[in-house]
XYZ file of C-alpha atoms in Angstrom:
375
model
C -17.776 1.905 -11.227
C -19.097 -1.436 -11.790
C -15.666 -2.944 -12.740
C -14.290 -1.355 -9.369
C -17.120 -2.561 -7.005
C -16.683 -6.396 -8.816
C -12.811 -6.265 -8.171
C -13.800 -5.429 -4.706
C -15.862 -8.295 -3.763
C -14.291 -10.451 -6.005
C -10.621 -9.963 -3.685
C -12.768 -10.142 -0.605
C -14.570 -13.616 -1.041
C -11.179 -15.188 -2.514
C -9.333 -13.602 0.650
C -12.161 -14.205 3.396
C -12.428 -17.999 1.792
C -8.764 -18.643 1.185
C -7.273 -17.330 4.341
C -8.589 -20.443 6.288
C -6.648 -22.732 3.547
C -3.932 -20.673 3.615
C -3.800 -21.266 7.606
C -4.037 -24.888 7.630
C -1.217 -25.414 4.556
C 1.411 -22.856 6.893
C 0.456 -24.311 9.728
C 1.173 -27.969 8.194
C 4.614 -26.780 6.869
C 5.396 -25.361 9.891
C 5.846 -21.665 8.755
C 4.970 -20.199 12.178
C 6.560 -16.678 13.063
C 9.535 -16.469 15.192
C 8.541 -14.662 18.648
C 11.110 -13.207 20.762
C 9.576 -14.085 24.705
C 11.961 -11.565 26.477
C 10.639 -8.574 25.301
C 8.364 -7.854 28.006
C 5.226 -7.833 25.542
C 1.831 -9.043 26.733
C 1.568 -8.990 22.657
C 3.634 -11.598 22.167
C 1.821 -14.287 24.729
C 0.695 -17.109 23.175
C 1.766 -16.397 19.693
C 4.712 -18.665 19.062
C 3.703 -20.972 15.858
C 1.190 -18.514 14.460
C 1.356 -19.423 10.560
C 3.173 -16.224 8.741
C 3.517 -15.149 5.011
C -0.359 -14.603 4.747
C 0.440 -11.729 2.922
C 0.598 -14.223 -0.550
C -3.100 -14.454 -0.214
C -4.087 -10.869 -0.542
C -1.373 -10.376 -2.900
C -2.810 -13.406 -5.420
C -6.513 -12.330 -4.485
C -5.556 -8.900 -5.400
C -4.108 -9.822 -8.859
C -7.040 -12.356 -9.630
C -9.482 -9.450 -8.467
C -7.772 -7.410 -11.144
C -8.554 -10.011 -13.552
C -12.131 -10.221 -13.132
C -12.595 -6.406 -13.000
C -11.667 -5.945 -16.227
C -13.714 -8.820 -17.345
C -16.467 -7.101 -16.534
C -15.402 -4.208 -18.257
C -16.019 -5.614 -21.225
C -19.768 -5.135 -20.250
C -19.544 -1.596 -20.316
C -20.677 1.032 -23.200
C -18.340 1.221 -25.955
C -17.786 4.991 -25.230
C -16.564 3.977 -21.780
C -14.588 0.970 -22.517
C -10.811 3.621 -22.638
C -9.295 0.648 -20.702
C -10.124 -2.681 -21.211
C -6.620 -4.178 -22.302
C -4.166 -4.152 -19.101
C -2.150 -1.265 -19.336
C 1.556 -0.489 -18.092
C -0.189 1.219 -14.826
C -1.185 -2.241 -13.715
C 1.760 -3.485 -14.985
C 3.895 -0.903 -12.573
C 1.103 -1.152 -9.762
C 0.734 -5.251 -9.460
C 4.828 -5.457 -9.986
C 5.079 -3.368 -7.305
C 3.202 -5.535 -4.987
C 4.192 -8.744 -6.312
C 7.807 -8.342 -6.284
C 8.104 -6.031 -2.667
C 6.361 -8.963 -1.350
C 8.531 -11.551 -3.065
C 11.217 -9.392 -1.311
C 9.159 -9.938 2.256
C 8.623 -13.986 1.240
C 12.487 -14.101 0.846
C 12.758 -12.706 4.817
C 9.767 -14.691 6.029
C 11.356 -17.696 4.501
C 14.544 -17.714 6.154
C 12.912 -16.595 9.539
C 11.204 -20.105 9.178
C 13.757 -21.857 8.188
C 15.874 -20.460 10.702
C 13.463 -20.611 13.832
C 14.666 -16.867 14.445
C 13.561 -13.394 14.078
C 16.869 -12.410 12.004
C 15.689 -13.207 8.315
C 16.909 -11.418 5.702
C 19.485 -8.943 6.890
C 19.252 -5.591 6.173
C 21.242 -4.846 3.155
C 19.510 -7.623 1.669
C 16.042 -5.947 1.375
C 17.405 -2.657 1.206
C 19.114 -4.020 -1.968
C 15.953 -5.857 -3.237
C 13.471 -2.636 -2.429
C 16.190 -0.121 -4.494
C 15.975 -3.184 -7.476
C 12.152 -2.954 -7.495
C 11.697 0.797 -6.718
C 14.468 1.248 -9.914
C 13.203 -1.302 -12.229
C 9.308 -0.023 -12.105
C 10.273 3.196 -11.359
C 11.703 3.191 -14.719
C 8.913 1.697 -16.727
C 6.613 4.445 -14.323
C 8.749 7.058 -16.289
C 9.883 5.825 -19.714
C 6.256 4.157 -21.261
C 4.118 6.930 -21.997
C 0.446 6.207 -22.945
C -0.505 5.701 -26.647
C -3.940 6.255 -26.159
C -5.693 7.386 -29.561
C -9.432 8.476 -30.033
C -11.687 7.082 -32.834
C -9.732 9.154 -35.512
C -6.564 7.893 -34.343
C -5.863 11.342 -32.862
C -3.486 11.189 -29.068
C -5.795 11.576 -26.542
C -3.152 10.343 -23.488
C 0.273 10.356 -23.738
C 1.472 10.672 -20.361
C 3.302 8.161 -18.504
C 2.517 6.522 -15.196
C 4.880 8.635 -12.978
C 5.239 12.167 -13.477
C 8.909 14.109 -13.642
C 7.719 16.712 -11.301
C 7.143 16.280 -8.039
C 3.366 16.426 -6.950
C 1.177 16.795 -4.013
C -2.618 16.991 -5.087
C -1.434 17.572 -8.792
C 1.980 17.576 -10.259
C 3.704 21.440 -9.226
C 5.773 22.307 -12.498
C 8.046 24.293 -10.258
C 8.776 21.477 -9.427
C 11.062 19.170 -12.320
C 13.156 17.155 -11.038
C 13.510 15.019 -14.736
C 13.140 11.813 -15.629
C 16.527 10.147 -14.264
C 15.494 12.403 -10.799
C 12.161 10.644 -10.764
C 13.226 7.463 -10.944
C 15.533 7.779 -7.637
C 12.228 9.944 -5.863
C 10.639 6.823 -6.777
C 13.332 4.733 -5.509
C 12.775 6.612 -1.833
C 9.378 6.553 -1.819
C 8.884 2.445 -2.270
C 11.844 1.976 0.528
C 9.708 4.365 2.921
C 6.528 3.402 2.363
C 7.400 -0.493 2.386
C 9.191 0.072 5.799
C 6.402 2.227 7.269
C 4.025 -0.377 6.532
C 6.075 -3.373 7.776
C 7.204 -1.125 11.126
C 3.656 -0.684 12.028
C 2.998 -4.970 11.098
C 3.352 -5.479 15.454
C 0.056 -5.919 16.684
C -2.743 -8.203 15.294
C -4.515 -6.351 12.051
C -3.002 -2.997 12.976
C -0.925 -2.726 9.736
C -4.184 -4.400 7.843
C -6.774 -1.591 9.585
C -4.189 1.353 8.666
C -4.243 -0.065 4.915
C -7.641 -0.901 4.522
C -8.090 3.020 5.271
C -5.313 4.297 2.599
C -5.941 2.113 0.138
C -9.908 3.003 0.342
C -9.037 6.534 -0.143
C -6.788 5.925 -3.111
C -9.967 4.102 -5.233
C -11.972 7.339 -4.123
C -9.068 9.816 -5.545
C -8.451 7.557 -8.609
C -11.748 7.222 -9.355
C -12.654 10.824 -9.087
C -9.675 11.651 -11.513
C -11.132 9.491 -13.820
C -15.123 11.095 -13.609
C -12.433 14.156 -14.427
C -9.909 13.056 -16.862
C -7.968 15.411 -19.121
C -8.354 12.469 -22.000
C -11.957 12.956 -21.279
C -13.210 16.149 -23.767
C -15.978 17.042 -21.945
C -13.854 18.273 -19.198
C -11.217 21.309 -19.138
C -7.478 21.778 -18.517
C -8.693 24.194 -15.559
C -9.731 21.367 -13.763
C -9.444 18.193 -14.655
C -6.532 15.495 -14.133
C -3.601 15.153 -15.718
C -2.744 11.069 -14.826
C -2.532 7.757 -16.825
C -5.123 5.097 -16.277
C -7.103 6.447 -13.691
C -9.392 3.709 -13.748
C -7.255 0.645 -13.185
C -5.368 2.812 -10.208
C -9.000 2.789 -8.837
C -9.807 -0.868 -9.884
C -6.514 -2.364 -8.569
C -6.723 -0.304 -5.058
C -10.547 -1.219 -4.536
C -9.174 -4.980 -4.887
C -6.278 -4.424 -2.419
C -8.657 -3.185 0.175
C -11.180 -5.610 -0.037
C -8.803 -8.118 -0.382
C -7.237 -6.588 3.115
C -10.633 -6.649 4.460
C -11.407 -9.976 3.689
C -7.785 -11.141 5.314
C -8.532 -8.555 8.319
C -11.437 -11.173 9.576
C -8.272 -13.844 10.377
C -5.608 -11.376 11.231
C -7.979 -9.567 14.159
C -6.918 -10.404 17.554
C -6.766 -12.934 18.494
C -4.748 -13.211 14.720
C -5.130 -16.878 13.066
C -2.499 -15.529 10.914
C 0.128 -13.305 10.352
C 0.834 -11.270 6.994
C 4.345 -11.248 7.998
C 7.047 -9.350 5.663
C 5.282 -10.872 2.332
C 2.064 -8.717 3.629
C 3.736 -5.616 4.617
C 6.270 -4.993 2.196
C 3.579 -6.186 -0.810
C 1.391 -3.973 0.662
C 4.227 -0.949 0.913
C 4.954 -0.967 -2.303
C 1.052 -0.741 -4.068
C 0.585 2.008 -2.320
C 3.845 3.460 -3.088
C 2.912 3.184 -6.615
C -0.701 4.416 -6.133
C 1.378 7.811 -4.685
C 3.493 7.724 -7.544
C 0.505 6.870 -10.465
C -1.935 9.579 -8.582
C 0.453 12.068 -8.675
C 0.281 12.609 -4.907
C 3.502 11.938 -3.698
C 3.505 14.551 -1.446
C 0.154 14.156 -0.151
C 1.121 10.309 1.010
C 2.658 11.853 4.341
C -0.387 12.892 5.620
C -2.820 9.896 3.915
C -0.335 7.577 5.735
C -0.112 9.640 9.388
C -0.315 6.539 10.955
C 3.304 4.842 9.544
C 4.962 8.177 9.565
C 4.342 8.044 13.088
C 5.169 5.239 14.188
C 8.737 4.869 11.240
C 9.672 8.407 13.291
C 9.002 6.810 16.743
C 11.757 4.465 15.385
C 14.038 6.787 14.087
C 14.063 9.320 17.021
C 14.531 6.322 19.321
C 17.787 5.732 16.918
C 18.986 8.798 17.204
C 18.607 9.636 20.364
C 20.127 6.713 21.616
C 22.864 7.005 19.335
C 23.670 10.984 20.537
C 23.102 10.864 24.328
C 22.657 6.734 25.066
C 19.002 7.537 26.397
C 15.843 6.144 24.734
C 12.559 8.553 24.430
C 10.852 5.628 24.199
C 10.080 2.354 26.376
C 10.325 0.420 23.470
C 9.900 1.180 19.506
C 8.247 0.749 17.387
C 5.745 3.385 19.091
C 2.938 0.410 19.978
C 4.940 -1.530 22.153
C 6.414 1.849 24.048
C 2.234 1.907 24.870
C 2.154 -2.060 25.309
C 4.406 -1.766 28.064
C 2.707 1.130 29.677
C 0.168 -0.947 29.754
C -2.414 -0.495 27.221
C -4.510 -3.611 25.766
C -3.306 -4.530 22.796
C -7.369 -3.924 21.065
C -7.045 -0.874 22.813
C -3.655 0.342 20.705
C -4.931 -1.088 17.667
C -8.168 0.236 17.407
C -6.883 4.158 18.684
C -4.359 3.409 16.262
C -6.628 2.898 13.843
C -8.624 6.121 15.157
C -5.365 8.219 13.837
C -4.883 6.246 10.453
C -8.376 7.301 9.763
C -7.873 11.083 10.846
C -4.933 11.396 8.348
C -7.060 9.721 5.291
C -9.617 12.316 6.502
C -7.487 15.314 6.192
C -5.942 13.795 2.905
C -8.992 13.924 1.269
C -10.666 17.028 2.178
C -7.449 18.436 0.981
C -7.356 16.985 -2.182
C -11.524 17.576 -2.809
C -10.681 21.253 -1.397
C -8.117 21.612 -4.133
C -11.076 20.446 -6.792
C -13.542 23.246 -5.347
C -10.846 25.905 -5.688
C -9.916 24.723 -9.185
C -13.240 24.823 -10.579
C -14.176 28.024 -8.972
């Protein structure tokens, strides 16, 4: 726990203190977002020139959080220290983020560069979310664990993504094989990168919404590692079956406090802008927490909030497609309530109202599972 609580405060203080540089650099190289003025949003008032990619500071704050949590793992007992060295799930995780935000630097760039909204088009990051989803995807399901107690006996051989499909465990109906897993994988970085990056329209909405799912993935990672198959003093009836429970917990504490930390910029009135960089960075870790926690299934209902608001967009699509109507003023679904005229505080902060409901029903779910495995 206390490598987890010092990557947490460790990513807060570098994000809270580094956010302010980070403003003043953009701001001087005149990386400010793009803002379309004929949309109608009261949003959008007054935010021309806001500095963008601020997403590279809670990414780097993340990663040096990391760093310094398993620094002070070293401080631990030796019949705790199972994870010291960096392991292939940080590996997978922190890849993840890093290069799905790479992929969102790429589109902020050339929205600067551009002075336009365009950026990259959209076979472009479709293309580069499939490369990353495939290429960690694959290390997820081809590295297993090597993991040896003090005789040199196995003790953890499993890899960091299951090849069954899961929801609070993995469901062994449920193989879909390693090739299988790889393209589940695949689908579930592209959806959760785009959920996150849909629901990126209002000042620290996407930020709140994260702050919440990423919080609840340190609590379920953490609580598979108090009850870890690789620990003995626990049984197969109800214990975990996951790799490297503790750096999934370690490495999602950091994200969120590094979130929180950037939160105190990004709140309305927002000094700063995560911008693509942010949201697709952000997309991807918690794709990979999913994929590592072997709750794929449960990340539907942990992230309520950008299922929402991606289905707002695609029912908008389609509808307007099939019968040339929209169901919607505008999508996403929190500018169809900007121009009813909600406050934009007022959206975020109810927004952030349902983001927190579906972390709440994720995890009474997954601690009801727990009760009715151990009784």
């Amino acid at each position: 726990m206390r490598a987890v609580i010092v990557a947490i405060g460790v990513a807060f203080l570098i994000s809270l203190f580094c956010t302010p540089i980070a403003i003043k650099v953009f701001a001087r190289l005149k990386a400010g977002q793009p803002i379309r003025s004929n949309l109608g949003l009261a949003s959008n008032e007054g935010k021309k020139g806001t500095p963008t990619m601020g997403g590279v500071v809670f990414i780097l704050a993340t990663v040096i959080a990391y760093v310094a949590g398993h620094l002070a793992l070293t401080t631990l007992p030796d019949a705790q220290i199972a994870q010291v060295e960096p392991t292939i799930t940080a590996l997978v995780l922190l890849g993840l983020m890093v290069f799905s935000g790479a992929v969102g630097f790429i589109d902020d760039f050339l929205k600067v560069r551009k002075r336009h909204s365009g950026g990259l088009n959209k076979r472009g990051k479709l293309a580069g979310q499939i490369l990353v989803g495939a290429v960690f995807g694959a290390v997820a399901v081809y590295f297993p664990s090597s993991m040896t107690d003090a005789g040199g006996n196995a003790t953890n051989t499993e890899t960091v993504a299951s090849t069954t499909l899961s929801f609070i465990r993995d469901i062994p109906a449920l193989e879909i094989g390693k090739i299988g897993s790889v393209i589940v994988i695949i689908m579930v970085v592209m959806a959760a990168t785009n959920g996150v990056n849909l629901t990126d329209g209002l000042d620290g909405l996407a930020t709140g919404a994260s702050v919440m799912v990423l919080a609840a993935y340190a609590l379920i990672a953490f609580w598979q590692y108090r009850h870890w198959c690789a620990d003995p003093n626990y049984t197969e009836a109800y214990c975990y079956t996951v790799r490297d429970p503790l750096e999934i917990a370690l490495i999602a504490g950091a994200a969120a406090g590094a979130c929180v930390g950037f939160l105190w910029w990004n709140t309305s009135p927002a000094r700063i802008f995560m911008g693509d960089t942010g949201a697709l960075g952000l997309g991807g870790l918690i794709a990979g927490m999913a994929m590592s926690t072997r709750t794929i299934l449960l990340l539907p209902i942990l992230g309520g909030l950008f299922v929402i608001i991606t289905m707002s967009v695609v029912i908008q699509i389609i509808s307007f497609r099939t019968t040339g109507k929209r169901v919607f003023r505008m999508s996403p679904l929190q500018h169809h309530f900007e121009l009813a005229g909600w406050s934009e505080v007022n959206i975020v902060v109810r927004f952030w109202i349902i983001a927190g409901i579906g972390v709440a029903i994720a995890l009474g779910l997954f601690y009801s599972e727990f009760l009715a495995a151990v009784s």
